[in-house]
GROMACS .gro file of C-alpha atoms in nm:
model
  194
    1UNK     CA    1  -8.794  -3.914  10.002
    2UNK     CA    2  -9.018  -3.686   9.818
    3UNK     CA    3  -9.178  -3.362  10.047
    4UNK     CA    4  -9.482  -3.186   9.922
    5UNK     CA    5  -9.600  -2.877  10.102
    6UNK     CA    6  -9.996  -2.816  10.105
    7UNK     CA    7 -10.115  -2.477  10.080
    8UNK     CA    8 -10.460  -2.494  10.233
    9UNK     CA    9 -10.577  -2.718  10.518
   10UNK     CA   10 -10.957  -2.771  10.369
   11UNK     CA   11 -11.122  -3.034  10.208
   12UNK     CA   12 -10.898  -3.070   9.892
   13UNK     CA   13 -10.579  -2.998  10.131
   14UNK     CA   14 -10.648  -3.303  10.289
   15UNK     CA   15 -10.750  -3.518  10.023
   16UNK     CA   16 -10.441  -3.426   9.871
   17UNK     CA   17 -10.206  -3.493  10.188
   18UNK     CA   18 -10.389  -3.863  10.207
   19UNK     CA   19 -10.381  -3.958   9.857
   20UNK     CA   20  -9.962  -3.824   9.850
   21UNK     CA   21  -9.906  -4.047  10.151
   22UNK     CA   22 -10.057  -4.365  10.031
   23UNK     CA   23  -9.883  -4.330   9.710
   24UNK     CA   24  -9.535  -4.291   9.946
   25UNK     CA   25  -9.484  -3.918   9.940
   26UNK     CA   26  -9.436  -3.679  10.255
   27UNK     CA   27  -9.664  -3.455  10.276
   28UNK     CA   28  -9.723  -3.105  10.522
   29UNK     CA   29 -10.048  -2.887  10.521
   30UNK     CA   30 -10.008  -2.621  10.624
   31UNK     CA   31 -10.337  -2.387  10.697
   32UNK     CA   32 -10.331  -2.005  10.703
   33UNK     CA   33 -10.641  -2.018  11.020
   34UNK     CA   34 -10.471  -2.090  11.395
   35UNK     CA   35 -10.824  -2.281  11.469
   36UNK     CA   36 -10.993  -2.553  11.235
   37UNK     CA   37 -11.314  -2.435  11.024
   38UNK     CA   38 -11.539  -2.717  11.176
   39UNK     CA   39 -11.841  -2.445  11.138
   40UNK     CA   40 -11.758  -2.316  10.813
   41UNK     CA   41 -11.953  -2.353  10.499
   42UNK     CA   42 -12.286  -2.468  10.413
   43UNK     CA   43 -12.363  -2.811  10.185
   44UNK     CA   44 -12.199  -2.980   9.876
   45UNK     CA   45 -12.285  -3.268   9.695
   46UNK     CA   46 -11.996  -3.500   9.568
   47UNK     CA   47 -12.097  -3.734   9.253
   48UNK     CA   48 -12.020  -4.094   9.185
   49UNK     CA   49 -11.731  -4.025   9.001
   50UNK     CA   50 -11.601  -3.760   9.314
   51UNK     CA   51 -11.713  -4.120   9.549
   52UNK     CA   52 -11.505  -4.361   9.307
   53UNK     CA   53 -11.204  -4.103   9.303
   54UNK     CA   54 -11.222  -4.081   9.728
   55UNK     CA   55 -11.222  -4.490   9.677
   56UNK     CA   56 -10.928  -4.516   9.511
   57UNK     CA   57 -10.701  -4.316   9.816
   58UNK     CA   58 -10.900  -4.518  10.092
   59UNK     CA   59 -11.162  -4.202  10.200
   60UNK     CA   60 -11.502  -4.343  10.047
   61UNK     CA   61 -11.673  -4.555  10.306
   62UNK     CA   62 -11.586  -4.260  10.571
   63UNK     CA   63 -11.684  -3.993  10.376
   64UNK     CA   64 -11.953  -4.187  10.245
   65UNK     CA   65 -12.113  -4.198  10.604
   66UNK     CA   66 -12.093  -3.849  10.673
   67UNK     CA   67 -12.352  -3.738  10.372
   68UNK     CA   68 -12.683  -3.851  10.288
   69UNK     CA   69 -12.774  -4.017   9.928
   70UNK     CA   70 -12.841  -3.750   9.665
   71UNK     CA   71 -13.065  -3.881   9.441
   72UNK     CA   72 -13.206  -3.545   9.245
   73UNK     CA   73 -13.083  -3.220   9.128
   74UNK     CA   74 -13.411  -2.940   9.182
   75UNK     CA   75 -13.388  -2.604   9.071
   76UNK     CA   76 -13.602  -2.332   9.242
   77UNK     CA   77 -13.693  -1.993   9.139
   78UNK     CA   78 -13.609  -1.671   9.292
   79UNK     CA   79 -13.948  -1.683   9.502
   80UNK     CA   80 -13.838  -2.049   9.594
   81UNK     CA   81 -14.126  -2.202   9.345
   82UNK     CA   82 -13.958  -2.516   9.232
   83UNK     CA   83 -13.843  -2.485   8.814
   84UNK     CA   84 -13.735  -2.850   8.741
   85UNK     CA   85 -13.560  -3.134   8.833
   86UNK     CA   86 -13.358  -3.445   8.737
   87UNK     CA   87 -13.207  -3.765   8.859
   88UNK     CA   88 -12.825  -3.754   8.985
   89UNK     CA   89 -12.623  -3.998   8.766
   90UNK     CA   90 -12.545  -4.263   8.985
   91UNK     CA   91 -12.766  -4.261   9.241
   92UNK     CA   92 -12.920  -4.626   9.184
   93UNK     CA   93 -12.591  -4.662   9.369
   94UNK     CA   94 -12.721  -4.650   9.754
   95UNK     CA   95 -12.420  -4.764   9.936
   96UNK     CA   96 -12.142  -4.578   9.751
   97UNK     CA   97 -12.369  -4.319   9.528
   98UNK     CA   98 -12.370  -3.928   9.516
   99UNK     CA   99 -12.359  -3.738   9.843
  100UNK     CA  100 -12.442  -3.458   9.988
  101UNK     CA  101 -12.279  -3.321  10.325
  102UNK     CA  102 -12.266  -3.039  10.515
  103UNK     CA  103 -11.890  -2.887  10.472
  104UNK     CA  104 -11.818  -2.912  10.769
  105UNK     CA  105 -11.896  -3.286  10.840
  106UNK     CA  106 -11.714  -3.409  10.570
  107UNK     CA  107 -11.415  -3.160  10.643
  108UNK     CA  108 -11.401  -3.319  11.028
  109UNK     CA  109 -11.387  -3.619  10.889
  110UNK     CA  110 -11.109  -3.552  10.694
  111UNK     CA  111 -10.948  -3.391  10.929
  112UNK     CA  112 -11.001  -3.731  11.154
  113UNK     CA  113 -10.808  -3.933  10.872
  114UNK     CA  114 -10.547  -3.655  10.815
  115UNK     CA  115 -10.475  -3.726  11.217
  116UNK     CA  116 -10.558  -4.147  11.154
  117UNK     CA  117 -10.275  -4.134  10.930
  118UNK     CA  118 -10.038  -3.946  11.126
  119UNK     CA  119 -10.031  -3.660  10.878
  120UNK     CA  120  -9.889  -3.344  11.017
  121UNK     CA  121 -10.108  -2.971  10.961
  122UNK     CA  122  -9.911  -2.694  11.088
  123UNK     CA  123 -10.249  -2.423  11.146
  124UNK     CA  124 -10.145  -2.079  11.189
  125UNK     CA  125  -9.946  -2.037  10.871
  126UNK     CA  126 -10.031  -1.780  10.661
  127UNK     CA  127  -9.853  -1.797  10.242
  128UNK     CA  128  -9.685  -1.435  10.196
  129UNK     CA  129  -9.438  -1.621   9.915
  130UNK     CA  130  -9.307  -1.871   9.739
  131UNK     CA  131  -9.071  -1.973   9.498
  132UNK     CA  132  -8.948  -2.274   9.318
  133UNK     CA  133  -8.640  -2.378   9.154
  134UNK     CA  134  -8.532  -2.737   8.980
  135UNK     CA  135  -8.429  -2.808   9.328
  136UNK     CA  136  -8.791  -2.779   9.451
  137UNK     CA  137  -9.030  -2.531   9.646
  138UNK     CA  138  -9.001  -2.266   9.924
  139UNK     CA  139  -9.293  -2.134  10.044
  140UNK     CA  140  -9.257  -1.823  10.298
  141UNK     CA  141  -9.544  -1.806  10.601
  142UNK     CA  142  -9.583  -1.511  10.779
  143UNK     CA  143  -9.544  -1.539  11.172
  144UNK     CA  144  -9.822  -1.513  11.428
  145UNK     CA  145  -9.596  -1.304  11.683
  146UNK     CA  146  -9.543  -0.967  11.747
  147UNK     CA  147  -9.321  -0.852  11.504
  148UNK     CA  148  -9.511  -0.865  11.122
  149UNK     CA  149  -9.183  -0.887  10.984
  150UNK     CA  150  -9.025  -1.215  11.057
  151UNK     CA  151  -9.133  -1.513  10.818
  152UNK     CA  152  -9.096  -1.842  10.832
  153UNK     CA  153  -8.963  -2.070  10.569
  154UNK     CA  154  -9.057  -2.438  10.426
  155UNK     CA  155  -8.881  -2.608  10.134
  156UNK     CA  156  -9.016  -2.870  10.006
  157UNK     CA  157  -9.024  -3.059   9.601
  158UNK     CA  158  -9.336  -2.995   9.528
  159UNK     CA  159  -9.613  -2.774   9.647
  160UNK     CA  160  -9.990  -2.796   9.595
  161UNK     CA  161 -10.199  -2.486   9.659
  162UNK     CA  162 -10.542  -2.297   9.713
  163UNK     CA  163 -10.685  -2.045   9.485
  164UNK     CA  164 -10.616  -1.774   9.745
  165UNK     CA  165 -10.224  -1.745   9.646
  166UNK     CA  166 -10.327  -1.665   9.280
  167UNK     CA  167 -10.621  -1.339   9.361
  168UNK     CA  168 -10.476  -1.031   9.279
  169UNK     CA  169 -10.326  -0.816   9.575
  170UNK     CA  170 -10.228  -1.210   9.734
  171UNK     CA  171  -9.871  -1.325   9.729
  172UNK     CA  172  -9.825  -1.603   9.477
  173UNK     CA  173  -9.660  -1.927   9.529
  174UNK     CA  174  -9.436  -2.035   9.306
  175UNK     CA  175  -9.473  -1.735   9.034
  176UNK     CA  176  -9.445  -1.926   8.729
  177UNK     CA  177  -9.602  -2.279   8.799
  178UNK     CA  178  -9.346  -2.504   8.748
  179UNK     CA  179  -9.392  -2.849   8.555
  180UNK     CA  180  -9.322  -3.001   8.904
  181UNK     CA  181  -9.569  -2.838   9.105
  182UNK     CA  182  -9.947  -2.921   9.118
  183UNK     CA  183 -10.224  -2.659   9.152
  184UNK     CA  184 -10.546  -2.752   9.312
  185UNK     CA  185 -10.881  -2.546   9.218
  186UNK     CA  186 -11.198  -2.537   9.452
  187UNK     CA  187 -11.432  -2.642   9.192
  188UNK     CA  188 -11.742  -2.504   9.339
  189UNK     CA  189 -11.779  -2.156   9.458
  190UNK     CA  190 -11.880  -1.952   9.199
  191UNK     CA  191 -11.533  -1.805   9.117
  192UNK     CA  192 -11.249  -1.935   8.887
  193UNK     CA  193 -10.899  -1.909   8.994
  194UNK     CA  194 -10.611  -1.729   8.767
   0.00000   0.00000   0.00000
């Protein structure tokens, strides 16, 4: 059986974990925090297309209930005077349409069907390094003891991963991005990843 190791226990950690296990692939996330970030972050909106892709790996009517409908985009000026606005695409769609959610209700409630699903998240491990070979992945977590040296190791075929490995001055998994390795992007925080 396939193994994929999941750099990065947040929203698109999870997402990935459930949509590898329903198509029949093992799956770990491992998350650098010991504690989950129920508090952390503020809102996000997810669109009709972000709905029908959550659909297709079983996650839309939960997530779904988390948010509220978001029905129109406003833009505001620096003195918070209101600039313009426009309809959401979608949003005739009540039941299934754009969202938005506070991060950290729709994280919890992935982090409900990560746990539903009997998916395992190993908190508390931190990427230092990573390398991958036509054999697969091994990604190298420091400790949380005592001595800063030790590390932990994880092999695994394929690994998806957070931004974070790729800033400079960060170790980098998997150096040279394999074909078989998959690279997931937070879309939305004002930052590209290299």
């Amino acid at each position: 059986m396939t193994t994929a190791l999941i750099i990065g226990g947040g929203i698109a950690g999870a997402v990935t974990a459930i949509a590898l296990h329903k198509a029949g692939i093992g799956a770990t996330v491992y998350e650098a925090y010991a504690t989950p970030a129920d508090e952390i972050g503020a809102f996000l909106t997810v669109g009709t297309n972000g709905i029908d892709a959550l659909q297709a790996v079983d996650l839309d009517r939960s997530v779904a209930a988390a948010g509220v409908p978001a029905r129109w985009l406003q833009v505001f000026d620096a003195a918070g005077e209101q600039v313009g606005q426009a309809p959401i695409t979608g949003s005739e769609r009540p039941d299934l349409g754009p969202r938005t959610f506070k991060r950290a209700a729709l994280y919890r409630v992935l982090q409900d069907e990560l746990a539903a699903r009997d998916l395992p998240v190993q908190r508390g491990k931190r990427l230092v390094d990573g390398t991958a070979t036509t054999a697969g992945v091994t990604a190298t977590f420091r400790r949380r003891q005592q001595c800063w040296g030790r590390r932990a190791h994880r092999r695994g075929r394929c690994a998806f991963g957070h931004p974070a490995a790729h800033r400079p001055g960060r170790a980098r998994a998997a150096l040279h991005r394999p074909t078989h390795c998959l690279w997931i992007h937070r879309q939305n925080t004002g930052r590209s990843a290299s």
